[in-house]
CSV table of C-alpha atoms in Angstrom, one decimal:
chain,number,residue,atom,x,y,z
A,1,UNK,CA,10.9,18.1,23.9
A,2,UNK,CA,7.9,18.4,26.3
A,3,UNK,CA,6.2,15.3,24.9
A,4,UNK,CA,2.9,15.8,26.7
A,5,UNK,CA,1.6,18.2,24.4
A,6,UNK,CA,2.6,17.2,21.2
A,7,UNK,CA,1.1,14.1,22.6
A,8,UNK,CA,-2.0,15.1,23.3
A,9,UNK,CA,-2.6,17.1,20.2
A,10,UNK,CA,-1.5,13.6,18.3
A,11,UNK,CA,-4.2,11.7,20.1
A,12,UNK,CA,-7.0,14.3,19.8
A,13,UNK,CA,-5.9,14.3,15.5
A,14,UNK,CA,-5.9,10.6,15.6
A,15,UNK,CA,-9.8,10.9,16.9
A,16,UNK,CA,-10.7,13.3,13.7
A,17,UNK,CA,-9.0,11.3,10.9
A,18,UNK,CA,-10.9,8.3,12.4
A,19,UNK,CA,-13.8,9.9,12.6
A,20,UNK,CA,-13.6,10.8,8.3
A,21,UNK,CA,-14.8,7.3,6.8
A,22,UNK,CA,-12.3,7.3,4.0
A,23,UNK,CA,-12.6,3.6,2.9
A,24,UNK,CA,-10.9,3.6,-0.3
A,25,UNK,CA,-14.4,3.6,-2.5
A,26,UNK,CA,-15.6,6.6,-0.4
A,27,UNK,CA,-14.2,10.2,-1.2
A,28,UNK,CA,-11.4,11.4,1.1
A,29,UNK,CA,-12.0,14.7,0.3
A,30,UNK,CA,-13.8,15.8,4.0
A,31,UNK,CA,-10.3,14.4,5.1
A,32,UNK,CA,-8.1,16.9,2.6
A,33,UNK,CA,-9.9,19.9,3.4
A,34,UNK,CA,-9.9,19.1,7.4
A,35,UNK,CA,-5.6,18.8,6.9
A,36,UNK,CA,-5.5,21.7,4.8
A,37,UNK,CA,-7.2,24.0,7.0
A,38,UNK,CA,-5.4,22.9,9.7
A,39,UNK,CA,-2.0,23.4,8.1
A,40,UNK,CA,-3.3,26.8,6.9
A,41,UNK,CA,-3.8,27.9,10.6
A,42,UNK,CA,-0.1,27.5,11.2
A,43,UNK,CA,0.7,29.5,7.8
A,44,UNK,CA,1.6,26.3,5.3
A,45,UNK,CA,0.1,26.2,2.1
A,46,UNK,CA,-1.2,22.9,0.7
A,47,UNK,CA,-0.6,21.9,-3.0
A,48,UNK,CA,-3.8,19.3,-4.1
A,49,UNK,CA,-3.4,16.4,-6.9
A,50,UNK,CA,-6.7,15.4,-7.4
A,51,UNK,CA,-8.6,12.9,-9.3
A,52,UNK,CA,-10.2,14.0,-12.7
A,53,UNK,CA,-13.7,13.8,-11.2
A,54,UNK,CA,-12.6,15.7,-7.7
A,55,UNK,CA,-13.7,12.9,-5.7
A,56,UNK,CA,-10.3,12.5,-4.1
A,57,UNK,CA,-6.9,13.9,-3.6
A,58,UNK,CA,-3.7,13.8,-2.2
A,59,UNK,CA,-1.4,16.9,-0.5
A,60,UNK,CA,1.5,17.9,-0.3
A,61,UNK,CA,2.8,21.3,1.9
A,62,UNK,CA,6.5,22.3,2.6
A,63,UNK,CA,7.1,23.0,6.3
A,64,UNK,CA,10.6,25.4,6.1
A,65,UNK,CA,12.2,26.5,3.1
A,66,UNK,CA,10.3,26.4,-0.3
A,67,UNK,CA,11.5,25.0,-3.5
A,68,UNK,CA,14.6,23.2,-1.4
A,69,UNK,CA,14.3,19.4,-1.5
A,70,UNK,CA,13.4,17.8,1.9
A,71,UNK,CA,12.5,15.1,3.7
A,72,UNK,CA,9.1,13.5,2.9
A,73,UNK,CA,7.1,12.5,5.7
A,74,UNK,CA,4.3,10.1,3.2
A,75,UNK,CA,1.0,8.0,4.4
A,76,UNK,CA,-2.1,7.1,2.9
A,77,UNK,CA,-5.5,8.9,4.1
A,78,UNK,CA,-7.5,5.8,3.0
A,79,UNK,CA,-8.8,2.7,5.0
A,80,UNK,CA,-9.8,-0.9,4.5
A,81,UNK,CA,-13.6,-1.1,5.0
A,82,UNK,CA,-14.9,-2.2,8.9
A,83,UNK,CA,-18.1,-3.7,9.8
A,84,UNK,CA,-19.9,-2.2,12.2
A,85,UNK,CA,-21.1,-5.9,13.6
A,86,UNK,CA,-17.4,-7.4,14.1
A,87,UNK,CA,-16.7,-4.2,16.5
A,88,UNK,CA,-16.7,-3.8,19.8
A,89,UNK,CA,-17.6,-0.2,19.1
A,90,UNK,CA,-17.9,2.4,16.3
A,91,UNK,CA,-15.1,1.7,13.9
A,92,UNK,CA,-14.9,5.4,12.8
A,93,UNK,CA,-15.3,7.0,16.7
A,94,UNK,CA,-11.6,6.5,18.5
A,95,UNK,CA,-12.2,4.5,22.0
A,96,UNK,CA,-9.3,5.1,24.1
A,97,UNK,CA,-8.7,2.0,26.6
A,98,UNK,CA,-5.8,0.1,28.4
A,99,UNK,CA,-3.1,2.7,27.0
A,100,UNK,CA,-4.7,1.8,23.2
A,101,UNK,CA,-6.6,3.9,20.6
A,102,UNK,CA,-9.4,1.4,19.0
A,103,UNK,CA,-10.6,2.7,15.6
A,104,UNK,CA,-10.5,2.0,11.9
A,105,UNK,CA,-7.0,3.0,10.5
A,106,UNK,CA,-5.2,4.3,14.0
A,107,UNK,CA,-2.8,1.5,13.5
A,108,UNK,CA,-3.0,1.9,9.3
A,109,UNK,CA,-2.3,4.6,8.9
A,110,UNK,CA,-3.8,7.8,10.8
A,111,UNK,CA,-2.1,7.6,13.8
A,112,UNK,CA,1.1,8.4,12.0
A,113,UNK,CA,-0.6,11.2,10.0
A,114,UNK,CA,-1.8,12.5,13.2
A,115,UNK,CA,1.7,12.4,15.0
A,116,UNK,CA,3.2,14.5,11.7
A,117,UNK,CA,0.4,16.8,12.4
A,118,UNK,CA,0.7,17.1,15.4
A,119,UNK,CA,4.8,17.5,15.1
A,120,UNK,CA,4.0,20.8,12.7
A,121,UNK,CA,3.3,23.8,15.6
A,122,UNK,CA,7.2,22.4,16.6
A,123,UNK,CA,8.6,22.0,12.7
A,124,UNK,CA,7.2,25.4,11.9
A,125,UNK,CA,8.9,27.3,15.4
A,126,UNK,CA,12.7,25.9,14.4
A,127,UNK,CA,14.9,27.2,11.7
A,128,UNK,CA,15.1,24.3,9.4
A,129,UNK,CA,17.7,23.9,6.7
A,130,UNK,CA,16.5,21.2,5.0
A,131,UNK,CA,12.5,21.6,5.2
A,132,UNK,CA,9.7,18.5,5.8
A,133,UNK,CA,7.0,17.8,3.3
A,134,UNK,CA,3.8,16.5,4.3
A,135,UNK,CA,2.8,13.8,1.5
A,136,UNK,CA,-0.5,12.2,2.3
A,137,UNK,CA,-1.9,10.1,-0.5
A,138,UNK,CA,-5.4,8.4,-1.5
A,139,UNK,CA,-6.2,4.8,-2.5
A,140,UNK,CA,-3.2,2.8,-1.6
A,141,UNK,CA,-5.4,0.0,-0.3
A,142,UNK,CA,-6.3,-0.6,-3.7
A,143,UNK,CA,-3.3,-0.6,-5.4
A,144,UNK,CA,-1.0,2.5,-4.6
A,145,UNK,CA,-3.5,4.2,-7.3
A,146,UNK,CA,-3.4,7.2,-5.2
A,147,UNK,CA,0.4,8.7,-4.9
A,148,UNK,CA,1.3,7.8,-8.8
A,149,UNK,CA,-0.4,11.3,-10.2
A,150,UNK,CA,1.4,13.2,-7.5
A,151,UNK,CA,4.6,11.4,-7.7
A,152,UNK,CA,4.5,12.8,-11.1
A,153,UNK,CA,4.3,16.2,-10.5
A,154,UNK,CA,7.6,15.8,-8.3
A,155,UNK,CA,10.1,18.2,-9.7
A,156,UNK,CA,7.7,19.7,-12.1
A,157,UNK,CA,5.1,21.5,-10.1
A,158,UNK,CA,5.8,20.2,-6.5
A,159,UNK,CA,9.2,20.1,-5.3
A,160,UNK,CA,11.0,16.2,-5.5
A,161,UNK,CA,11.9,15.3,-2.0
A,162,UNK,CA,15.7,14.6,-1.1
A,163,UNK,CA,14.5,11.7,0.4
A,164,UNK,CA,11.2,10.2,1.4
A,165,UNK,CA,9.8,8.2,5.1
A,166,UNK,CA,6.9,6.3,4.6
A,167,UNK,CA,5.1,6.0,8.0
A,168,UNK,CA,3.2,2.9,7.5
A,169,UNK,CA,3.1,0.3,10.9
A,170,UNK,CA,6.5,-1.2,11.5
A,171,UNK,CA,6.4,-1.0,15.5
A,172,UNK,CA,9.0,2.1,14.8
A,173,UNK,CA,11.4,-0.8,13.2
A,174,UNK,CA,13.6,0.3,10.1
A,175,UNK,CA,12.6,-1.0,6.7
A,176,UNK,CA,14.4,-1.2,4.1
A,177,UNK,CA,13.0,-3.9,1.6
A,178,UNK,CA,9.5,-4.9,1.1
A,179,UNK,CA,7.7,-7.4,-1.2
A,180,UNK,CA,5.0,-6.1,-4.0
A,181,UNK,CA,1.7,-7.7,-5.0
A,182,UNK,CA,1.1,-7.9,-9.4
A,183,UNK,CA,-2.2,-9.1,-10.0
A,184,UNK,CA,-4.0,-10.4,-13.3
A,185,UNK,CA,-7.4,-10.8,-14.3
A,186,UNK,CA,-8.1,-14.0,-16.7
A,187,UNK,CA,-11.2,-14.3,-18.8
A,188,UNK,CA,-11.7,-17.1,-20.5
A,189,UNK,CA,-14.7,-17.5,-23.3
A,190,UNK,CA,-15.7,-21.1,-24.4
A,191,UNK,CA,-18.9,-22.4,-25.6
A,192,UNK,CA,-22.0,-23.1,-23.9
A,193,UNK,CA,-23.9,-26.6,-24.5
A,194,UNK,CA,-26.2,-29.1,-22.8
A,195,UNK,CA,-24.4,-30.9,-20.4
A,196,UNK,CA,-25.8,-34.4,-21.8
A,197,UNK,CA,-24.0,-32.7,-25.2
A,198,UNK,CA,-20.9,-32.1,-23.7
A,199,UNK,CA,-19.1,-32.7,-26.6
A,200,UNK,CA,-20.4,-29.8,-28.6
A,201,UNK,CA,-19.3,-27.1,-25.8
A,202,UNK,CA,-15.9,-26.0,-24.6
A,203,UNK,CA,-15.8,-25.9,-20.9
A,204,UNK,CA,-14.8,-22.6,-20.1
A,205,UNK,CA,-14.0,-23.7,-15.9
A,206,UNK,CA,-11.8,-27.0,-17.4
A,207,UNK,CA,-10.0,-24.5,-19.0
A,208,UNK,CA,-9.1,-22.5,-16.1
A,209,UNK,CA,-8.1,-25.4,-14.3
A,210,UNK,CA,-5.3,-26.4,-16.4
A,211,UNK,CA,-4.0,-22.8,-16.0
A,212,UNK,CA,-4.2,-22.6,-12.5
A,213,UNK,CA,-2.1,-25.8,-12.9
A,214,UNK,CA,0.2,-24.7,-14.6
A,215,UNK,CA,0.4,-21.4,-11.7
A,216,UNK,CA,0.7,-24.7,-9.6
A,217,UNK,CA,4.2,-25.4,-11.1
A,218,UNK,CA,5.3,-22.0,-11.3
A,219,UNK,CA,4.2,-21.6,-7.7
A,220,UNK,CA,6.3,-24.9,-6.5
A,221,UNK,CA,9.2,-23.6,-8.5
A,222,UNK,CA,9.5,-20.3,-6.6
A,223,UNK,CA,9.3,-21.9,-3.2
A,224,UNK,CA,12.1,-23.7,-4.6
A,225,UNK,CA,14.2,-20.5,-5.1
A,226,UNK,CA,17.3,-19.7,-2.7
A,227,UNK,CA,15.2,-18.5,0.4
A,228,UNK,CA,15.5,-15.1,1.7
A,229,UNK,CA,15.0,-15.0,5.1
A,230,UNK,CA,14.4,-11.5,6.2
A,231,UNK,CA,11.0,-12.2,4.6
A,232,UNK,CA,8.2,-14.6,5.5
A,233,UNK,CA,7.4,-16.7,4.3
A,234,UNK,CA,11.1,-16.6,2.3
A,235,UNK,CA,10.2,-16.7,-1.1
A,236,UNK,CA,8.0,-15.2,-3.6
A,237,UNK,CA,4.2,-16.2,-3.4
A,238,UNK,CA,1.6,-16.9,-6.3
A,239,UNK,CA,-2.0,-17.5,-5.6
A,240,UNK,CA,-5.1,-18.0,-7.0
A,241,UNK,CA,-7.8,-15.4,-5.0
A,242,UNK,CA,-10.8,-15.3,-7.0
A,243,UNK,CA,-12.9,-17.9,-9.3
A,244,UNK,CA,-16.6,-17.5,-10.9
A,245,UNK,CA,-17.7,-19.5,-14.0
A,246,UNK,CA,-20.7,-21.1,-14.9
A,247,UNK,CA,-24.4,-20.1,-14.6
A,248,UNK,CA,-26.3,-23.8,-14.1
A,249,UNK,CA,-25.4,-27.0,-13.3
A,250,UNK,CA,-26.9,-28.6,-16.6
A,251,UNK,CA,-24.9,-26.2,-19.0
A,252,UNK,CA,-21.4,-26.7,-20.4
A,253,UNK,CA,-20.2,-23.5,-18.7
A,254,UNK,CA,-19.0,-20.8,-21.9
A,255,UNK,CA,-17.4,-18.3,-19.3
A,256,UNK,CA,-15.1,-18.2,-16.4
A,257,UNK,CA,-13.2,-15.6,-14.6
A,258,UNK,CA,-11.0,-16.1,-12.3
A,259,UNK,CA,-7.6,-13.5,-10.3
A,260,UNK,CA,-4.3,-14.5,-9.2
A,261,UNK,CA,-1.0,-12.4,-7.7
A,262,UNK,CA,2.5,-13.0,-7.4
A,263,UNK,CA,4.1,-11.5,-4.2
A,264,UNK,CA,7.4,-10.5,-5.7
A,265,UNK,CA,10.4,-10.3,-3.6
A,266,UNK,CA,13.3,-7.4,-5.5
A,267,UNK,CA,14.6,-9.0,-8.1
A,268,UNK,CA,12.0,-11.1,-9.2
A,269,UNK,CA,11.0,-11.9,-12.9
A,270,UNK,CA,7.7,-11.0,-12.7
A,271,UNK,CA,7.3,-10.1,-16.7
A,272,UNK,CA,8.7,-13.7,-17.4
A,273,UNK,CA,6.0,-15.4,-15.2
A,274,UNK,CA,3.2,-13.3,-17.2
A,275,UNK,CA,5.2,-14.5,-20.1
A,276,UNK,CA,5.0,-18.2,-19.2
A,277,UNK,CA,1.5,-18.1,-18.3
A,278,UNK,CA,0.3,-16.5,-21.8
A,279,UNK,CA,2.1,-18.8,-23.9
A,280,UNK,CA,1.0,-21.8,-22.0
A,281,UNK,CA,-2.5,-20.5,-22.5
A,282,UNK,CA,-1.8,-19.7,-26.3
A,283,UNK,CA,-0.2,-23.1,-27.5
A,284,UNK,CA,-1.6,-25.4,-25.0
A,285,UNK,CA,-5.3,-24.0,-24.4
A,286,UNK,CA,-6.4,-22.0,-27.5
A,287,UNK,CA,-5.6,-24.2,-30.4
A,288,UNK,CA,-7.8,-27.6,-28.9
A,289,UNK,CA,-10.6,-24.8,-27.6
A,290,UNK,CA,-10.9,-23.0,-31.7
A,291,UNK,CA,-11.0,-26.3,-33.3
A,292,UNK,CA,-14.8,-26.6,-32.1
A,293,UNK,CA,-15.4,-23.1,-31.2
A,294,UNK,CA,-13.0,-20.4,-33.6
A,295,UNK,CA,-14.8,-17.4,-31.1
A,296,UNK,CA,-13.0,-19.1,-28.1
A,297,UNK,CA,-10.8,-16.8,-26.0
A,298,UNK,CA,-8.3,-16.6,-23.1
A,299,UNK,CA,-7.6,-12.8,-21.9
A,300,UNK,CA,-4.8,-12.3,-19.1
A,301,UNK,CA,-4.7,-9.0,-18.2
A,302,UNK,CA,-2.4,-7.2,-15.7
A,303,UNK,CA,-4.8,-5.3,-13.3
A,304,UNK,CA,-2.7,-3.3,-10.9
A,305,UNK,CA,1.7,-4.0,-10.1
A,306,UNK,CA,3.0,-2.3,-6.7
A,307,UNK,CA,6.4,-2.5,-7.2
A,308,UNK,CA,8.9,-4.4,-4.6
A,309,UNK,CA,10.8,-2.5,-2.7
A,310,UNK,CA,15.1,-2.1,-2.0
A,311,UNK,CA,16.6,0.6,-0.6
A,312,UNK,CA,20.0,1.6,-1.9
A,313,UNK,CA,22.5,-0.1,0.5
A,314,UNK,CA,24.3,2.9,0.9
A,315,UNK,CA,21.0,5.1,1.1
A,316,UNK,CA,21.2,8.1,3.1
A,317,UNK,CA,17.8,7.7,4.2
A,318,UNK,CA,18.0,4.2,6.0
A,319,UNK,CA,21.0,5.4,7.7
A,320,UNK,CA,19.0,8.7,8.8
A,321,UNK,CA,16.1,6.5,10.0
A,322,UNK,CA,18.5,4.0,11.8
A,323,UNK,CA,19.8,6.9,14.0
A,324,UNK,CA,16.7,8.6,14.7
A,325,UNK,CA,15.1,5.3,16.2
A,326,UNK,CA,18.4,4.3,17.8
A,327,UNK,CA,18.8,1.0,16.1
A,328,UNK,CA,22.0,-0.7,14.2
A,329,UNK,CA,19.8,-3.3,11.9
A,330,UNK,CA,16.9,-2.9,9.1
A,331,UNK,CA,14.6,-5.7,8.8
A,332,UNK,CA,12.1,-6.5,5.7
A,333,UNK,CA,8.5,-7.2,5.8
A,334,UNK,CA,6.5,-8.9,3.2
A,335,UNK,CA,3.2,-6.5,3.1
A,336,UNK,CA,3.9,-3.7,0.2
A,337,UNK,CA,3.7,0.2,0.8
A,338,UNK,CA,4.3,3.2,-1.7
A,339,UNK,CA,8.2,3.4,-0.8
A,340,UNK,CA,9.2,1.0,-4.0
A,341,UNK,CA,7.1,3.4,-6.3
A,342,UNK,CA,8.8,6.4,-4.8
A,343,UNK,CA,11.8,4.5,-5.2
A,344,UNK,CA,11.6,4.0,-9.0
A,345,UNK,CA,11.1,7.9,-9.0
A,346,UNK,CA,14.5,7.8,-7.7
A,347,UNK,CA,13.2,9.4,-4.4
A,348,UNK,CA,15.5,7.3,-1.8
A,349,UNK,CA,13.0,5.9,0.4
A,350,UNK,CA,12.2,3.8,4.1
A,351,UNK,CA,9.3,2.9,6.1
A,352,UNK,CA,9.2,3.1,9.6
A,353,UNK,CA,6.3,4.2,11.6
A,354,UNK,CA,4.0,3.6,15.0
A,355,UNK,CA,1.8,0.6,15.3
A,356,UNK,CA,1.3,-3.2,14.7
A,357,UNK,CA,1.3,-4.2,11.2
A,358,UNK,CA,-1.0,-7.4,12.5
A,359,UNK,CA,-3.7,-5.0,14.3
A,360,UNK,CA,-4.1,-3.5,10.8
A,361,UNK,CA,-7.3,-4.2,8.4
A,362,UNK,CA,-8.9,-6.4,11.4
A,363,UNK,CA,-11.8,-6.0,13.2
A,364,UNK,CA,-11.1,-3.5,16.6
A,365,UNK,CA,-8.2,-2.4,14.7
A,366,UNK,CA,-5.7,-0.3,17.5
A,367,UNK,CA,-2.5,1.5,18.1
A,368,UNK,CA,-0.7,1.7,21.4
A,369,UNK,CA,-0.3,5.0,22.6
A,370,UNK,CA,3.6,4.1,23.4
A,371,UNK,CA,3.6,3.7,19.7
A,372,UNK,CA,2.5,7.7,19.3
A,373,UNK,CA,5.3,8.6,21.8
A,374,UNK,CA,7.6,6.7,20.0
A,375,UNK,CA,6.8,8.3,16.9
A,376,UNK,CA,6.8,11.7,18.2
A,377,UNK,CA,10.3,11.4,19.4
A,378,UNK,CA,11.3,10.3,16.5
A,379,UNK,CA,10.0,13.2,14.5
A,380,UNK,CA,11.0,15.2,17.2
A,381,UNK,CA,14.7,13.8,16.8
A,382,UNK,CA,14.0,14.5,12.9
A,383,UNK,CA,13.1,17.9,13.5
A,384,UNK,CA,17.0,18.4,15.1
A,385,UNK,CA,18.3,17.0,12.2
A,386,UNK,CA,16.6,19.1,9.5
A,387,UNK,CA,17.8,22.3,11.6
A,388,UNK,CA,21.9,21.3,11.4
């Protein structure tokens, strides 16, 4: 394949998905309606899931034969937000320096929806047997929200992929296990009081703090687990990441909030640790907190669970990937992606795709233009495959 102008059509797409500010609490429609057009020019039809208000959506078009089940090429539209002052330059205009593309998502993710976009004028010219679908999501910065509507319409009103690629930033590496953040929200409700009357008030923060240690032990226990050392660290995580209580310094605080997650590695009991957690707050907590104030209250509530992530061993898919990057091992990172939920729609799934995980969600965010030829071969090398 002629890579130069696949190449330079990738890098001039790169520049207009940058240039849409879709950070996850903005709309990514301008985004949707820019791919759709542009896959209209070359005859594909997009099929839209969007959110009840119409603020966002994902897409997903069929490049070669309808209604067959393909292979899905899937990344997220949205972006972490960027401040202007920690930047060199514009986040959202692409700066193109020492073989790099600078700009807010080029590394997570748009550089890879660029290089399948760019790929398309070639998919659509060869005769392919199995076709590619173009699965771009909203919101996965925020929990994966995005691709669950439109993983449900798979095999019901959009057709379920034989197999699905996610294209977040492995350096082109084959992944075939990930880890997956579960987070809770606790609220705990006490009584307010003088502080001089501390007696007569039920400390809503001293609360918290014997929960979060007892997450202490939980979290010493799984660092104790048999490591795993394709992942790093090699064992599941559990952290606090968020604390507020209290409104003066004179007042027995009657409120406190506070977050944690659990990085789960596949296999992990994560409904047993919520178990653990609620029943030390039910029989150790709750029962000293009502015998002064009966309205006392301790809420844990699951607030968003991206599942962890294992490819089949014998998955058809990993194998695929392998060859087309010319590599003989998989490796596993511990960031999360949307392959485990596609997974659990028993969509065989693997990520590899262009870029640095470590350049992503930082300030001067980049992707190495190497990374975009590397990409595009593989597509490329993709593209042979789907024809037979």
């Amino acid at each position: 394949m002629p890579i130069a102008a696949p190449l330079s059509s990738a890098i001039d797409l790169t520049t207009r998905l940058v240039a849409f500010d879709t950070t996850s609490h903005k709309s990514n429609r301008a985004l949707i309606a820019f791919v759709e057009s542009y896959l209209a020019g070359h005859g594909i039809t997009s099929h839209l899931v969007p959110t009840e208000d119409g603020e966002k959506a994902s897409l997903f078009a069929t490049v070669g034969p309808e209604g067959v089940a393909g292979i899905g090429l899937s990344g997220h539209t949205d972006v972490v937000p960027a401040d202007p002052a920690a930047w060199t330059s514009d986040p959202f205009t692409v700066r193109q320096e020492n073989g790099r593309l600078y700009g807010r998502g080029t590394a997570d993710m748009k550089g890879f929806l660029a290089c399948v976009l760019a790929m398309v004028p070639d998919f659509k010219r060869r005769k392919l047997k199995v076709p590619l679908h173009i699965v771009f999501s909203y919101d996965e910065e925020v929990g994966c929200t995005g691709v669950r509507p439109m993983i449900a319409e798979l095999g019901n009103r959009l057709t379920k992929p034989r197999a699905v690629i996610v294209g977040e930033p492995t350096s082109m590496d084959v992944v075939d296990g990930h880890k997956g953040p579960v987070r809770w929200a606790v609220e705990i409700t006490g009584r307010a009081a003088h502080s001089s009357m501390a007696h007569l008030g039920v400390n809503a923060i001293s609360v918290a703090g014997r929960l979060i240690g007892e997450l202490g032990a939980i979290e010493k226990e799984l660092m104790a687990l048999p490591p795993d050392t394709r992942y790093v660290p090699p064992y599941p995580t559990l952290q606090v990441t968020e604390i507020t209580g209290g409104i003066a310094s004179n007042i027995v605080p009657a409120t406190c909030r506070f977050g944690f997650e659990v990085r789960a590695m596949p296999g992990l009991d994560v409904d047993g640790i919520e178990k653990r957690i609620v029943a030390f707050a039910e029989k150790e907590c709750l029962p000293e907190m009502r015998r002064l104030a009966p309205e006392a209250n301790i809420v844990i509530r699951q607030s968003n669970r991206v599942p962890p992530f294992a490819a089949d061993t014998e998955s058809e898919v990993v194998a695929l990937a392998l060859k087309l990057a010319g590599q003989n091992e998989t490796r596993a990172v511990s960031y999360a992606t949307e392959a485990g939920l596609f997974q659990g729609a028993k969509v065989p799934s693997v990520v590899c795709g262009p870029g640095d995980i470590a350049q992503a969600h930082t300030a001067d965010e980049w992707i190495a233009i190497s990374e975009i030829e590397r990409c595009l071969a593989f597509l490329d090398r993709l593209a042979d495959w789907a024809e037979g």
